[in-house]
mmCIF file of C-alpha atoms in Angstrom:
data_model
loop_
_atom_site.group_PDB
_atom_site.id
_atom_site.type_symbol
_atom_site.label_atom_id
_atom_site.label_comp_id
_atom_site.label_asym_id
_atom_site.label_seq_id
_atom_site.Cartn_x
_atom_site.Cartn_y
_atom_site.Cartn_z
ATOM 1 C CA MET A 289 43.106 81.290 105.842
ATOM 2 C CA THR A 290 42.826 85.174 106.081
ATOM 3 C CA GLN A 291 44.741 87.720 104.202
ATOM 4 C CA LYS A 292 48.274 88.328 105.624
ATOM 5 C CA VAL A 293 48.003 91.851 106.433
ATOM 6 C CA GLY A 294 45.296 93.449 108.340
ATOM 7 C CA ASP A 295 43.920 90.158 109.669
ATOM 8 C CA GLU A 296 43.314 91.580 113.065
ATOM 9 C CA GLY A 297 45.314 88.579 114.778
ATOM 10 C CA ILE A 298 43.221 85.891 113.146
ATOM 11 C CA ASP A 299 44.909 83.484 110.417
ATOM 12 C CA GLY A 300 42.129 81.031 109.710
ATOM 13 C CA VAL A 301 38.460 80.367 110.421
ATOM 14 C CA ILE A 302 36.709 76.863 110.766
ATOM 15 C CA ASN A 303 32.999 76.746 110.464
ATOM 16 C CA GLU A 304 31.837 73.867 112.713
ATOM 17 C CA ASP A 305 28.585 73.336 110.607
ATOM 18 C CA ARG A 306 27.814 73.841 107.077
ATOM 19 C CA LEU A 307 25.581 77.173 107.989
ATOM 20 C CA GLY A 308 28.675 78.657 109.907
ATOM 21 C CA LEU A 309 26.441 79.170 112.949
ATOM 22 C CA ASP A 310 29.387 78.216 115.198
ATOM 23 C CA VAL A 311 32.843 79.300 114.358
ATOM 24 C CA ILE A 312 36.526 78.776 115.390
ATOM 25 C CA TYR A 313 39.169 81.249 114.828
ATOM 26 C CA ILE A 314 42.824 79.960 114.442
ATOM 27 C CA GLN A 315 46.154 81.885 115.185
ATOM 28 C CA ALA A 316 49.309 80.212 113.880
ATOM 29 C CA LYS A 317 52.863 81.204 114.685
ATOM 30 C CA ARG A 318 56.017 79.397 113.041
ATOM 31 C CA TRP A 319 58.485 80.130 115.824
ATOM 32 C CA LYS A 320 61.715 78.454 117.153
ATOM 33 C CA HIS A 321 61.259 80.328 120.452
ATOM 34 C CA ASN A 322 58.298 79.451 122.720
ATOM 35 C CA VAL A 323 54.998 81.170 122.734
ATOM 36 C CA GLY A 324 54.312 83.162 126.183
ATOM 37 C CA ARG A 325 51.192 84.589 127.678
ATOM 38 C CA PRO A 326 51.489 88.006 125.814
ATOM 39 C CA GLU A 327 50.736 86.143 122.556
ATOM 40 C CA ILE A 328 47.941 84.321 123.806
ATOM 41 C CA GLN A 329 46.299 87.467 125.591
ATOM 42 C CA SER A 330 46.648 89.288 122.149
ATOM 43 C CA PHE A 331 44.732 86.398 120.349
ATOM 44 C CA VAL A 332 42.044 86.406 123.101
ATOM 45 C CA GLY A 333 41.730 90.040 122.246
ATOM 46 C CA ALA A 334 41.236 89.289 118.610
ATOM 47 C CA LEU A 335 38.646 86.651 119.623
ATOM 48 C CA ALA A 336 36.741 89.307 121.661
ATOM 49 C CA GLY A 337 36.834 91.617 118.677
ATOM 50 C CA LYS A 338 35.298 88.875 116.586
ATOM 51 C CA LYS A 339 32.695 88.081 119.481
ATOM 52 C CA ALA A 340 34.036 84.448 119.220
ATOM 53 C CA ASN A 341 33.817 81.819 122.009
ATOM 54 C CA LYS A 342 36.391 79.295 120.594
ATOM 55 C CA GLY A 343 40.107 79.688 119.250
ATOM 56 C CA ILE A 344 43.008 77.436 118.518
ATOM 57 C CA PHE A 345 46.650 78.900 118.929
ATOM 58 C CA ILE A 346 49.098 76.695 116.828
ATOM 59 C CA THR A 347 52.677 77.239 117.038
ATOM 60 C CA SER A 348 55.521 74.999 115.534
ATOM 61 C CA SER A 349 57.564 75.617 118.880
ATOM 62 C CA SER A 350 56.290 75.253 122.459
ATOM 63 C CA PHE A 351 54.185 77.149 124.910
ATOM 64 C CA HIS A 352 55.453 78.975 128.077
ATOM 65 C CA ASP A 353 53.989 77.511 131.459
ATOM 66 C CA ASN A 354 52.438 81.143 131.769
ATOM 67 C CA ALA A 355 50.758 80.935 128.402
ATOM 68 C CA THR A 356 49.354 77.482 129.066
ATOM 69 C CA ASP A 357 48.031 78.780 132.752
ATOM 70 C CA TYR A 358 46.490 81.716 131.221
ATOM 71 C CA ALA A 359 44.589 79.639 128.479
ATOM 72 C CA ALA A 360 43.560 77.096 131.127
ATOM 73 C CA GLY A 361 41.812 79.776 133.183
ATOM 74 C CA LEU A 362 40.033 81.575 130.311
ATOM 75 C CA HIS A 363 36.109 81.798 130.238
ATOM 76 C CA ASN A 364 36.663 81.374 126.315
ATOM 77 C CA LYS A 365 37.821 77.995 124.753
ATOM 78 C CA VAL A 366 41.061 78.528 123.432
ATOM 79 C CA ILE A 367 43.158 75.285 122.679
ATOM 80 C CA LEU A 368 46.769 75.399 122.478
ATOM 81 C CA ILE A 369 48.781 73.040 120.034
ATOM 82 C CA ASP A 370 52.412 72.993 120.201
ATOM 83 C CA GLY A 371 54.776 71.459 117.459
ATOM 84 C CA ARG A 372 54.860 68.038 118.631
ATOM 85 C CA ARG A 373 50.791 67.899 118.974
ATOM 86 C CA LEU A 374 50.649 69.605 115.471
ATOM 87 C CA ALA A 375 52.918 66.726 114.284
ATOM 88 C CA GLU A 376 50.898 63.989 115.904
ATOM 89 C CA LEU A 377 47.787 65.475 114.495
ATOM 90 C CA MET A 378 49.272 65.637 110.834
ATOM 91 C CA ILE A 379 50.457 62.177 110.959
ATOM 92 C CA GLU A 380 47.070 61.072 112.791
ATOM 93 C CA HIS A 381 44.871 62.669 109.782
ATOM 94 C CA ASN A 382 47.469 62.314 107.012
ATOM 95 C CA ILE A 383 47.783 65.993 106.223
ATOM 96 C CA GLY A 384 50.978 67.348 104.910
ATOM 97 C CA VAL A 385 52.952 63.830 105.263
ATOM 98 C CA ALA A 386 53.800 61.064 102.896
ATOM 99 C CA GLU A 387 54.240 57.634 103.685
ATOM 100 C CA GLU A 388 57.962 56.777 103.386
ATOM 101 C CA GLN A 389 57.970 52.922 104.143
ATOM 102 C CA ALA A 390 55.354 50.460 105.273
ATOM 103 C CA TYR A 391 56.023 47.127 107.006
ATOM 104 C CA ARG A 392 54.224 43.913 106.614
ATOM 105 C CA VAL A 393 53.387 41.906 109.979
ATOM 106 C CA LYS A 394 52.852 38.293 109.272
ATOM 107 C CA LYS A 395 51.341 35.420 111.593
ATOM 108 C CA ILE A 396 51.185 31.743 111.323
ATOM 109 C CA ASP A 397 48.239 30.454 109.371
ATOM 110 C CA SER A 398 47.000 27.629 111.506
ATOM 111 C CA ASP A 399 44.543 26.321 108.949
ATOM 112 C CA TYR A 400 47.502 25.498 106.494
ATOM 113 C CA PHE A 401 48.809 22.907 108.899
ATOM 114 C CA GLU A 402 45.475 21.325 109.790
ATOM 115 C CA ASP A 403 45.768 18.586 107.095
ATOM 116 C CA VAL A 404 49.476 17.961 107.500
#
């Protein structure tokens, strides 16, 4: 995570390797309304300021079609993660979630009945 003020549009940094040779920059928005193209363009500008080729824009809401169309046509690789996909990733990687209930699935043990 970066500092909240003066972060130049970057909220986090991921080093893809231990040496930090390849870096992915992150922008995160906890919004109720959809994220549009202007916010993605601003993030792309922040990436250019860092001379970065990769970025991830995460929102708790969704993206307007104009934002997804714009990101799809970029030379830089910018991945958009909306609230639904973020929840899926959190569950898949067990981050920020707690197991509430587990179910056991049983099957017939055919070996048990062989001697009967």
